[in-house]
Amino acid sequence: MSVSVHDHARPLPHRVFNFSAGPAALPEDVVREAREDLWSIFGTGIGVLEHSHRGPVIDRVLGDAIQDCRRLAGVGETHEVLFLPAGATLQFAMIPMNFLPADGVADYLDTGVWAHKSIEEAKRLGSVNVAFDGRPSHYDHLPSDAELALSPSAAYLSYCSNNTVFATQFEAPPRTNAPLVCDASSDMFSRPLDFDRHAFVYASAQKNLGPAGITLVIVRKDFLEAARPAMKERLPSMLDYRAHATAGSRLNTPPTFGMYLIGRVLHWILAQGGVPEMLRRAQARSTLLYEAIDTSGGFYRGLAKKESRSLMNVSFRTPSTDLDDRFVTEAAEAGLDGLRGHRDAGGLRASIYNACPVAGAAELALFMREFARQNG
Amino acid sequence: MSVSVHDHARPLPHRVFNFSAGPAALPEDVVREAREDLWSIFGTGIGVLEHSHRGPVIDRVLGDAIQDCRRLAGVGETHEVLFLPAGATLQFAMIPMNFLPADGVADYLDTGVWAHKSIEEAKRLGSVNVAFDGRPSHYDHLPSDAELALSPSAAYLSYCSNNTVFATQFEAPPRTNAPLVCDASSDMFSRPLDFDRHAFVYASAQKNLGPAGITLVIVRKDFLEAARPAMKERLPSMLDYRAHATAGSRLNTPPTFGMYLIGRVLHWILAQGGVPEMLRRAQARSTLLYEAIDTSGGFYRGLAKKESRSLMNVSFRTPSTDLDDRFVTEAAEAGLDGLRGHRDAGGLRASIYNACPVAGAAELALFMREFARQNG
């Protein structure tokens, strides 16, 4: 409609390091691409936000995103890859609605704030066995096999692989004979996950994958086909995974920009070296921060026990809430943003997802050491 | 994290006129703003996609969007303004889940493809009276009062104010004593609507308001508070309007970019002169196209009867499907995109929502006249 020549002759502003828990930092390369494609994508003269969800541009965007997702997950036609609107909290309801039969029971592990919410939603809809309750220990560790009180024949076992608030992360999936359902919202594609061992994996996008308001689902087709929803034919189509699968994630007008942005992030992950490289960086980032905690002579205390520590979120405290506040303020002044802890845990938290540069964690670790020296 | 100086010295590419039915064209001014804010918003050094949904930036973005929405709708504290994830199809289920009691019945008007889908969803969940069935007349007109077979005490009457596929639009809301529920997805803020006469108005954003994957809801608080959901305490929180209202649209991590973009579009509408100016432009655009149809000597035939014609979508046919195909191809070559009709109606369709410049409709009208001259 118009050609603008001088629009962007000025430089882009400076950006800061963003440790927000989600919505979280995106890879800068992806943000640059999105800025271009917002105006016109693939030379169409129409921005990505404005293309029909059934036109050739979104066909290609979605097709590429699914293909890259399959490559990263290492799954073939045994699995469905779905992009669904809304975040994980809608999945907390949809999972029991689809997979918890009226006469069945599901095992849930209560390992953190979000796992607990998933239990609350499931309890409204069916019979739930809380096979581990982490609340008495303030969610400071994840269960050993001996701590699990599994039901004899659960329809599935639901767990959250990484708990963002108290910053714990399962090193391996819990051992059970039931189909595994995993909320991987906060560590998706940051380390290898055995998708063949999992019946259903989901991740809201705003931490490791893209924008808020869209969720990636990778589900084994045999699990999907065996579903016996308690609501049966009363299940609304938007809450029916089989309807979404049949429609190829385009049952209605889907969140096309979210599909696009996830696609660009998946492409970026592959270009960086894939999941192994994401793991290497996650280990580098988290090691920098945990060392700053562990060598602070007790000035910083981690919220999680060492054996359960997360590579994605590092939650810790200074000796006082006043110092916590000062830490947040002075860090922000130093260009290190988003470090206040979750309201349910207090203290401080650094979220260091895939898009967080190792250099950002290194700067934060330096800041932590200097802050401890000055205030210790 | 980095400063890039030369990144955007080159001009932005040329854009075309986009008549897509949704996702649809956005105001170019808004796309320009979004490109800036994607990189860094409000001078924070963090892009709008990457800010915490509970931080001060999204507080301001959401607060401004709600305020501008109230101004455009002319509603005060008697109404809730909600921004909910996913599109209208989820509302098709949520509305009966929340407002259709187990012992009640709801009136629905079957006036088009989307109205019909809303009926299918509602029938799964409760008792539905189809008070008007437009299918026998191929959805070519909207019901007169005499054609309505209302139930004596409906929990609500649900209608779709503008039907995109067959391109009909209610001139005034249907007359009923039941609370009015309106799907205004395709004509929201394109003309005045009496929000005090409506109990519940919703609009998925991808036509007149923003990106796909988010829905704006304006609901009267008295209607919301009187809701007696059939599922009662079994209603999942994400499907519970009262839970969303209590949480101020931040029950979980909401689609923050959608909130942002709707906010910018609402701001743009106000800056253009508000709803009266949107109506003036809608009349100008649609008059240009309907005149091109009506003066074509029968070459073009509209799908809707004249008295039911929409100001937002113009559906029409040439004398043959071959000519329809040629029209789409040649129009695209002339920089007029997205003119193929919906798969359920065939033919041609121009969607001319708020963001479509009058100049775009004028160019299309010229093209239509020239095409008819060459092929008539």
JSON list of N, CA, C and O in Angstrom, two decimals, chain A residues 168-193:
[
{"chain": "A", "resi": 168, "resn": "THR", "atom": "N", "xyz": [13.14, -26.76, 40.59]},
{"chain": "A", "resi": 168, "resn": "THR", "atom": "CA", "xyz": [13.59, -28.16, 40.59]},
{"chain": "A", "resi": 168, "resn": "THR", "atom": "C", "xyz": [13.31, -28.77, 39.22]},
{"chain": "A", "resi": 168, "resn": "THR", "atom": "O", "xyz": [12.40, -28.33, 38.51]},
{"chain": "A", "resi": 169, "resn": "GLN", "atom": "N", "xyz": [14.07, -29.81, 38.88]},
{"chain": "A", "resi": 169, "resn": "GLN", "atom": "CA", "xyz": [13.93, -30.42, 37.56]},
{"chain": "A", "resi": 169, "resn": "GLN", "atom": "C", "xyz": [14.20, -31.92, 37.66]},
{"chain": "A", "resi": 169, "resn": "GLN", "atom": "O", "xyz": [15.22, -32.33, 38.24]},
{"chain": "A", "resi": 170, "resn": "PHE", "atom": "N", "xyz": [13.30, -32.72, 37.12]},
{"chain": "A", "resi": 170, "resn": "PHE", "atom": "CA", "xyz": [13.50, -34.17, 37.10]},
{"chain": "A", "resi": 170, "resn": "PHE", "atom": "C", "xyz": [14.73, -34.49, 36.24]},
{"chain": "A", "resi": 170, "resn": "PHE", "atom": "O", "xyz": [14.82, -34.02, 35.10]},
{"chain": "A", "resi": 171, "resn": "GLU", "atom": "N", "xyz": [15.63, -35.32, 36.78]},
{"chain": "A", "resi": 171, "resn": "GLU", "atom": "CA", "xyz": [16.77, -35.73, 35.97]},
{"chain": "A", "resi": 171, "resn": "GLU", "atom": "C", "xyz": [16.32, -36.78, 34.96]},
{"chain": "A", "resi": 171, "resn": "GLU", "atom": "O", "xyz": [16.79, -36.81, 33.83]},
{"chain": "A", "resi": 172, "resn": "ALA", "atom": "N", "xyz": [15.38, -37.64, 35.39]},
{"chain": "A", "resi": 172, "resn": "ALA", "atom": "CA", "xyz": [14.81, -38.66, 34.49]},
{"chain": "A", "resi": 172, "resn": "ALA", "atom": "C", "xyz": [13.32, -38.73, 34.77]},
{"chain": "A", "resi": 172, "resn": "ALA", "atom": "O", "xyz": [12.87, -38.36, 35.87]},
{"chain": "A", "resi": 173, "resn": "PRO", "atom": "N", "xyz": [12.51, -39.18, 33.83]},
{"chain": "A", "resi": 173, "resn": "PRO", "atom": "CA", "xyz": [11.07, -39.28, 34.08]},
{"chain": "A", "resi": 173, "resn": "PRO", "atom": "C", "xyz": [10.79, -40.24, 35.23]},
{"chain": "A", "resi": 173, "resn": "PRO", "atom": "O", "xyz": [11.54, -41.18, 35.46]},
{"chain": "A", "resi": 174, "resn": "PRO", "atom": "N", "xyz": [9.72, -40.01, 35.98]},
{"chain": "A", "resi": 174, "resn": "PRO", "atom": "CA", "xyz": [9.36, -40.93, 37.06]},
{"chain": "A", "resi": 174, "resn": "PRO", "atom": "C", "xyz": [9.10, -42.34, 36.52]},
{"chain": "A", "resi": 174, "resn": "PRO", "atom": "O", "xyz": [8.63, -42.49, 35.39]},
{"chain": "A", "resi": 175, "resn": "ARG", "atom": "N", "xyz": [9.40, -43.36, 37.33]},
{"chain": "A", "resi": 175, "resn": "ARG", "atom": "CA", "xyz": [9.23, -44.74, 36.88]},
{"chain": "A", "resi": 175, "resn": "ARG", "atom": "C", "xyz": [7.81, -45.21, 37.18]},
{"chain": "A", "resi": 175, "resn": "ARG", "atom": "O", "xyz": [7.38, -45.21, 38.33]},
{"chain": "A", "resi": 176, "resn": "THR", "atom": "N", "xyz": [7.12, -45.59, 36.12]},
{"chain": "A", "resi": 176, "resn": "THR", "atom": "CA", "xyz": [5.74, -46.05, 36.26]},
{"chain": "A", "resi": 176, "resn": "THR", "atom": "C", "xyz": [5.40, -46.90, 35.05]},
{"chain": "A", "resi": 176, "resn": "THR", "atom": "O", "xyz": [6.03, -46.76, 34.01]},
{"chain": "A", "resi": 177, "resn": "ASN", "atom": "N", "xyz": [4.40, -47.76, 35.21]},
{"chain": "A", "resi": 177, "resn": "ASN", "atom": "CA", "xyz": [3.90, -48.50, 34.05]},
{"chain": "A", "resi": 177, "resn": "ASN", "atom": "C", "xyz": [2.79, -47.74, 33.32]},
{"chain": "A", "resi": 177, "resn": "ASN", "atom": "O", "xyz": [2.39, -48.13, 32.23]},
{"chain": "A", "resi": 178, "resn": "ALA", "atom": "N", "xyz": [2.29, -46.71, 33.97]},
{"chain": "A", "resi": 178, "resn": "ALA", "atom": "CA", "xyz": [1.20, -45.93, 33.34]},
{"chain": "A", "resi": 178, "resn": "ALA", "atom": "C", "xyz": [1.77, -45.06, 32.22]},
{"chain": "A", "resi": 178, "resn": "ALA", "atom": "O", "xyz": [2.94, -44.70, 32.22]},
{"chain": "A", "resi": 179, "resn": "PRO", "atom": "N", "xyz": [0.93, -44.70, 31.24]},
{"chain": "A", "resi": 179, "resn": "PRO", "atom": "CA", "xyz": [1.37, -43.76, 30.20]},
{"chain": "A", "resi": 179, "resn": "PRO", "atom": "C", "xyz": [1.82, -42.44, 30.85]},
{"chain": "A", "resi": 179, "resn": "PRO", "atom": "O", "xyz": [1.16, -41.93, 31.75]},
{"chain": "A", "resi": 180, "resn": "LEU", "atom": "N", "xyz": [2.96, -41.93, 30.39]},
{"chain": "A", "resi": 180, "resn": "LEU", "atom": "CA", "xyz": [3.52, -40.71, 30.98]},
{"chain": "A", "resi": 180, "resn": "LEU", "atom": "C", "xyz": [2.99, -39.47, 30.27]},
{"chain": "A", "resi": 180, "resn": "LEU", "atom": "O", "xyz": [3.06, -39.35, 29.05]},
{"chain": "A", "resi": 181, "resn": "VAL", "atom": "N", "xyz": [2.46, -38.53, 31.06]},
{"chain": "A", "resi": 181, "resn": "VAL", "atom": "CA", "xyz": [2.03, -37.22, 30.57]},
{"chain": "A", "resi": 181, "resn": "VAL", "atom": "C", "xyz": [2.94, -36.18, 31.20]},
{"chain": "A", "resi": 181, "resn": "VAL", "atom": "O", "xyz": [3.08, -36.15, 32.43]},
{"chain": "A", "resi": 182, "resn": "CYS", "atom": "N", "xyz": [3.59, -35.38, 30.37]},
{"chain": "A", "resi": 182, "resn": "CYS", "atom": "CA", "xyz": [4.61, -34.47, 30.89]},
{"chain": "A", "resi": 182, "resn": "CYS", "atom": "C", "xyz": [4.33, -33.03, 30.50]},
{"chain": "A", "resi": 182, "resn": "CYS", "atom": "O", "xyz": [4.19, -32.71, 29.32]},
{"chain": "A", "resi": 183, "resn": "ASP", "atom": "N", "xyz": [4.27, -32.15, 31.52]},
{"chain": "A", "resi": 183, "resn": "ASP", "atom": "CA", "xyz": [4.26, -30.71, 31.28]},
{"chain": "A", "resi": 183, "resn": "ASP", "atom": "C", "xyz": [5.71, -30.25, 31.19]},
{"chain": "A", "resi": 183, "resn": "ASP", "atom": "O", "xyz": [6.39, -30.14, 32.20]},
{"chain": "A", "resi": 184, "resn": "ALA", "atom": "N", "xyz": [6.15, -30.02, 29.96]},
{"chain": "A", "resi": 184, "resn": "ALA", "atom": "CA", "xyz": [7.54, -29.61, 29.72]},
{"chain": "A", "resi": 184, "resn": "ALA", "atom": "C", "xyz": [7.60, -28.12, 29.36]},
{"chain": "A", "resi": 184, "resn": "ALA", "atom": "O", "xyz": [8.53, -27.69, 28.65]},
{"chain": "A", "resi": 185, "resn": "SER", "atom": "N", "xyz": [6.64, -27.35, 29.86]},
{"chain": "A", "resi": 185, "resn": "SER", "atom": "CA", "xyz": [6.54, -25.93, 29.48]},
{"chain": "A", "resi": 185, "resn": "SER", "atom": "C", "xyz": [7.85, -25.19, 29.70]},
{"chain": "A", "resi": 185, "resn": "SER", "atom": "O", "xyz": [8.19, -24.29, 28.95]},
{"chain": "A", "resi": 186, "resn": "SER", "atom": "N", "xyz": [8.59, -25.56, 30.74]},
{"chain": "A", "resi": 186, "resn": "SER", "atom": "CA", "xyz": [9.76, -24.74, 31.06]},
{"chain": "A", "resi": 186, "resn": "SER", "atom": "C", "xyz": [11.09, -25.42, 30.76]},
{"chain": "A", "resi": 186, "resn": "SER", "atom": "O", "xyz": [12.14, -24.85, 31.08]},
{"chain": "A", "resi": 187, "resn": "ASP", "atom": "N", "xyz": [11.08, -26.60, 30.14]},
{"chain": "A", "resi": 187, "resn": "ASP", "atom": "CA", "xyz": [12.38, -27.13, 29.69]},
{"chain": "A", "resi": 187, "resn": "ASP", "atom": "C", "xyz": [12.31, -27.84, 28.34]},
{"chain": "A", "resi": 187, "resn": "ASP", "atom": "O", "xyz": [13.26, -28.55, 27.97]},
{"chain": "A", "resi": 188, "resn": "MET", "atom": "N", "xyz": [11.27, -27.56, 27.59]},
{"chain": "A", "resi": 188, "resn": "MET", "atom": "CA", "xyz": [11.13, -28.18, 26.26]},
{"chain": "A", "resi": 188, "resn": "MET", "atom": "C", "xyz": [12.33, -27.86, 25.38]},
{"chain": "A", "resi": 188, "resn": "MET", "atom": "O", "xyz": [12.73, -26.70, 25.25]},
{"chain": "A", "resi": 189, "resn": "PHE", "atom": "N", "xyz": [12.86, -28.89, 24.77]},
{"chain": "A", "resi": 189, "resn": "PHE", "atom": "CA", "xyz": [13.99, -28.76, 23.82]},
{"chain": "A", "resi": 189, "resn": "PHE", "atom": "C", "xyz": [15.20, -28.05, 24.43]},
{"chain": "A", "resi": 189, "resn": "PHE", "atom": "O", "xyz": [15.99, -27.45, 23.71]},
{"chain": "A", "resi": 190, "resn": "SER", "atom": "N", "xyz": [15.32, -28.12, 25.76]},
{"chain": "A", "resi": 190, "resn": "SER", "atom": "CA", "xyz": [16.54, -27.63, 26.40]},
{"chain": "A", "resi": 190, "resn": "SER", "atom": "C", "xyz": [17.47, -28.78, 26.73]},
{"chain": "A", "resi": 190, "resn": "SER", "atom": "O", "xyz": [18.61, -28.58, 27.15]},
{"chain": "A", "resi": 191, "resn": "ARG", "atom": "N", "xyz": [16.97, -30.00, 26.61]},
{"chain": "A", "resi": 191, "resn": "ARG", "atom": "CA", "xyz": [17.74, -31.23, 26.87]},
{"chain": "A", "resi": 191, "resn": "ARG", "atom": "C", "xyz": [16.98, -32.38, 26.22]},
{"chain": "A", "resi": 191, "resn": "ARG", "atom": "O", "xyz": [15.78, -32.26, 25.95]},
{"chain": "A", "resi": 192, "resn": "PRO", "atom": "N", "xyz": [17.65, -33.50, 25.98]},
{"chain": "A", "resi": 192, "resn": "PRO", "atom": "CA", "xyz": [16.95, -34.64, 25.35]},
{"chain": "A", "resi": 192, "resn": "PRO", "atom": "C", "xyz": [15.81, -35.15, 26.22]},
{"chain": "A", "resi": 192, "resn": "PRO", "atom": "O", "xyz": [15.91, -35.16, 27.45]},
{"chain": "A", "resi": 193, "resn": "LEU", "atom": "N", "xyz": [14.71, -35.52, 25.58]},
{"chain": "A", "resi": 193, "resn": "LEU", "atom": "CA", "xyz": [13.59, -36.15, 26.28]},
{"chain": "A", "resi": 193, "resn": "LEU", "atom": "C", "xyz": [13.18, -37.35, 25.43]},
{"chain": "A", "resi": 193, "resn": "LEU", "atom": "O", "xyz": [13.14, -37.26, 24.21]}
]
